[in-house]
Short mmCIF file of C-alpha atoms in Angstrom, two decimals:
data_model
loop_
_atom_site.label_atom_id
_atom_site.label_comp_id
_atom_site.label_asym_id
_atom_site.label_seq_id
_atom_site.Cartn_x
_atom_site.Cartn_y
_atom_site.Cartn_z
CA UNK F 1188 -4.02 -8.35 -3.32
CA UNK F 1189 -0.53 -8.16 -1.44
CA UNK F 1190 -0.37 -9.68 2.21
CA UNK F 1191 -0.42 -6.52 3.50
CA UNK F 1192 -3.41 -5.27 2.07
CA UNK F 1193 -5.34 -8.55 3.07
CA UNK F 1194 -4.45 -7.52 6.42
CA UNK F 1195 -5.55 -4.66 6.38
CA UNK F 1196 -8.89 -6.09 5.08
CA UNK F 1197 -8.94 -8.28 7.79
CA UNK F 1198 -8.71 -5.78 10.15
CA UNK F 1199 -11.31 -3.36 8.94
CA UNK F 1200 -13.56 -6.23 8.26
CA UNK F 1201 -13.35 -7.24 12.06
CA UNK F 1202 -13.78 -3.91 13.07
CA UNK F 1203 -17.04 -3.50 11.46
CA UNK F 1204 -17.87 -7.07 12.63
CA UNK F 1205 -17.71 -5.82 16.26
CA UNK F 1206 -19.25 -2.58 15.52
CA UNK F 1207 -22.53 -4.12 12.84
CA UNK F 1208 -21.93 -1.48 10.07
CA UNK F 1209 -19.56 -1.31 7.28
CA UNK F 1210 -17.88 2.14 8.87
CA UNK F 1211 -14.27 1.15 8.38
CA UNK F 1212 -12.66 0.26 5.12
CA UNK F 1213 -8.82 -1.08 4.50
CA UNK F 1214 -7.97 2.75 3.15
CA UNK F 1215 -8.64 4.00 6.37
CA UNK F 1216 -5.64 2.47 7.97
CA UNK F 1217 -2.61 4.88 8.16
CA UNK F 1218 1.16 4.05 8.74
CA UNK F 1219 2.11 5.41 12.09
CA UNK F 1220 4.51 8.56 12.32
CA UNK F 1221 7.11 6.03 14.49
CA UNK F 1222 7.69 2.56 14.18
CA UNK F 1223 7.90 2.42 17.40
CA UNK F 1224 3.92 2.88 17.85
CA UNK F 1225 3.07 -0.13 15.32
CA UNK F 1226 2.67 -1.12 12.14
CA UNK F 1227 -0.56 -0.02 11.23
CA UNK F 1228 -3.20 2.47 13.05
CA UNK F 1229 -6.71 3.03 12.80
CA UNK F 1230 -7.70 7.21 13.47
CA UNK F 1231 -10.89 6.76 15.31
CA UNK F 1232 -12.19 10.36 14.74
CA UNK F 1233 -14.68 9.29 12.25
CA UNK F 1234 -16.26 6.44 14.20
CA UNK F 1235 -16.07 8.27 16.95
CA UNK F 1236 -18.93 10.56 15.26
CA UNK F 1237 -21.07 7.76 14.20
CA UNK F 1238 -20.96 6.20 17.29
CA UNK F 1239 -21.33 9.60 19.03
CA UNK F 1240 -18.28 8.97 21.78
CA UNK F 1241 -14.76 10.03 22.12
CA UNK F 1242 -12.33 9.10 19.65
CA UNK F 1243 -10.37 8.08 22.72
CA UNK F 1244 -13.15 5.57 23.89
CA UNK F 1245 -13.77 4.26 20.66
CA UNK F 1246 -10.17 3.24 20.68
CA UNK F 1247 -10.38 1.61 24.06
CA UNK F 1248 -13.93 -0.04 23.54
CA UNK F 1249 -12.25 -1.39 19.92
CA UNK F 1250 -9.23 -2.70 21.66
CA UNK F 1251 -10.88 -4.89 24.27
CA UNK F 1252 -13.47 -6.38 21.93
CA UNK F 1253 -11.28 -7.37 18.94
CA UNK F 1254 -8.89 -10.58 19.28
CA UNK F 1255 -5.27 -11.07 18.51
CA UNK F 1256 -4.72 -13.38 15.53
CA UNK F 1257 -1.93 -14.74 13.82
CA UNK F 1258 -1.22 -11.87 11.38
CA UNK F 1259 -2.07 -9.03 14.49
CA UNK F 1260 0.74 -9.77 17.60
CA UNK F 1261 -0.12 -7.17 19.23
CA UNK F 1262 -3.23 -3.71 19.60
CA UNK F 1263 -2.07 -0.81 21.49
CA UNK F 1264 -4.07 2.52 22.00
CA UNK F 1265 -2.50 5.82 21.58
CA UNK F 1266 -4.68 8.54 22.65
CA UNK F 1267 -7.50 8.33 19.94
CA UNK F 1268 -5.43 5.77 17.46
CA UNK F 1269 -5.95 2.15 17.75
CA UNK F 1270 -2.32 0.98 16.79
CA UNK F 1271 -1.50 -2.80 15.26
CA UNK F 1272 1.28 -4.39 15.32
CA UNK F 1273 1.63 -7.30 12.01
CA UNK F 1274 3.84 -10.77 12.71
CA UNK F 1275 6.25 -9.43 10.70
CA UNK F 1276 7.42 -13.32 10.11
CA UNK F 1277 3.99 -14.64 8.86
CA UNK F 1278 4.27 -11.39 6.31
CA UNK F 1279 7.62 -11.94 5.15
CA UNK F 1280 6.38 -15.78 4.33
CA UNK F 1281 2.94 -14.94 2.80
CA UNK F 1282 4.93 -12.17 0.15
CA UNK F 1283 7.89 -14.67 -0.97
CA UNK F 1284 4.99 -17.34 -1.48
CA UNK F 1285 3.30 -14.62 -3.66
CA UNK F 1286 6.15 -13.43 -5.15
CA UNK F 1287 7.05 -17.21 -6.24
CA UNK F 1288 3.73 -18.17 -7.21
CA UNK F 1289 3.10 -15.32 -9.44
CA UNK F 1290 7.08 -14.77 -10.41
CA UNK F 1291 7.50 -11.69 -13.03
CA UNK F 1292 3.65 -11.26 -12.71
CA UNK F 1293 3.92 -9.87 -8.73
CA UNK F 1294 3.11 -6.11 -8.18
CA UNK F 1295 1.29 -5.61 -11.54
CA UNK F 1296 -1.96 -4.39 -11.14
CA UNK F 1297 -4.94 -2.92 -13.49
CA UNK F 1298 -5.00 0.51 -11.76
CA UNK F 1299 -4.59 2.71 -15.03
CA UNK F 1300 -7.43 0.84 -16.58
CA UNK F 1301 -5.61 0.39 -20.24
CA UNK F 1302 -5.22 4.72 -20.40
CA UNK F 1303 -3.15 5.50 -22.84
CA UNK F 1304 -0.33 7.14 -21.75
CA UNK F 1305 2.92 8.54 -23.95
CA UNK F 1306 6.49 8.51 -22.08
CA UNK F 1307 8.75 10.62 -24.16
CA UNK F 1308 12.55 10.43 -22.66
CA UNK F 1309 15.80 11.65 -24.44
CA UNK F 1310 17.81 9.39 -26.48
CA UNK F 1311 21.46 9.43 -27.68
CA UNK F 1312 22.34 13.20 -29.70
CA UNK F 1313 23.77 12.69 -33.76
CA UNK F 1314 25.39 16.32 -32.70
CA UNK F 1315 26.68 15.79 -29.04
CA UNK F 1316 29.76 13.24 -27.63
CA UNK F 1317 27.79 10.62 -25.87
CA UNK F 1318 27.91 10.18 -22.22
CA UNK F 1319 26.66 8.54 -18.90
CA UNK F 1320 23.50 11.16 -18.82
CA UNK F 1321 22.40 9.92 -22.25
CA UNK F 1322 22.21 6.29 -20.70
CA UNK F 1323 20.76 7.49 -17.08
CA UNK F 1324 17.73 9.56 -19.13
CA UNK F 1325 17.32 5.93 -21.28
CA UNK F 1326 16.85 3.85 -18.21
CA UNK F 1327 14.88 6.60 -16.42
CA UNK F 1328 12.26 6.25 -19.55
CA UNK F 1329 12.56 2.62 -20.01
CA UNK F 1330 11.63 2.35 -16.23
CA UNK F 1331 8.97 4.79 -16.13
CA UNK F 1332 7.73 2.69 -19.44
CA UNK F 1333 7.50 -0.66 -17.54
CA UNK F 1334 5.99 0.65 -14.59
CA UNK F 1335 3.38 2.05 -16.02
CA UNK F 1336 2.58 -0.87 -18.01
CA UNK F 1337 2.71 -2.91 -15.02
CA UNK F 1338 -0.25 -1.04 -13.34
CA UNK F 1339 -2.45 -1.68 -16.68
CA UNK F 1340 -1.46 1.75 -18.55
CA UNK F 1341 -1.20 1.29 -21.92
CA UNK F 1342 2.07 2.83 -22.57
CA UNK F 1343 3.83 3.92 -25.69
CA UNK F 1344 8.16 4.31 -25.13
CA UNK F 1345 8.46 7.85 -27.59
CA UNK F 1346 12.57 8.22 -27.94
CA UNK F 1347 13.50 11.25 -30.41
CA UNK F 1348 16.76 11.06 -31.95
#
């Protein structure tokens, strides 16, 4: 799990702490529309039904009972959005310690499950001059390739001649 993601865990995690169900998961936090209103937010429409109040309230009752950390600097409300703001420092540090613990490894993921998937891209014509498109559509497939095969697809690189 990427730093981010764990703090988004975190988040939901002590949002359900403080309400005593399981009503918010990580996927429920959005990016913001402006940067300017925080790094993450939390649309409290849905608990707002459960716990049969204004979205607006739910966001205002949420923001005075959860604490600041050292991951969360900072909660503001915006109407019915609870709105976090990560220490963009302690982020920065946890990712480059990822990123150097698990080197060529980081970012690879199981998500396709080992599906079996065929990327067919173009390769050089025997009938054409060769030029800089031939070697963009080779990279474009190569790359599409490796990313797939670094979210668990098993891919197979088709190049017709």
């Amino acid at each position: 799990m990427n730093p981010l993601e764990a703090i988004k865990k975190q988040i939901a995690d002590n949002i359900n702490k403080e309400l005593g169900n399981k009503l918010t998961k990580a996927e429920t936090l959005v990016y913001p529309p402006q940067k300017e209103m925080g790094d993450l937010s939390l649309p409290c429409f849905e608990l707002a039904k459960f716990i049969k109040k204004a979205p607006n309230e739910v966001a205002l009752e949420l923001k005075e009972k959860l604490k600041l950390n050292k991951e969360i600097s900072e909660i503001k409300i915006a109407g019915p959005y609870l709105n976090f703001f990560v220490n963009k420092t302690l982020l920065i540090e946890k990712t480059i310690k990822k990123i150097k613990k698990e080197n060529d490894k980081y970012g690879n993921n199981k998500s396709g499950d080992k599906k079996k998937v065929m990327v067919e891209y173009s390769n050089v014509n025997t009938h054409k001059q060769y030029h800089v498109g031939h070697l963009r559509n080779i990279c474009y497939g190569d790359s599409v390739n490796k990313i797939l095969k670094a979210n668990g697809y098993k891919s197979i690189p088709v190049s017709y001649v």
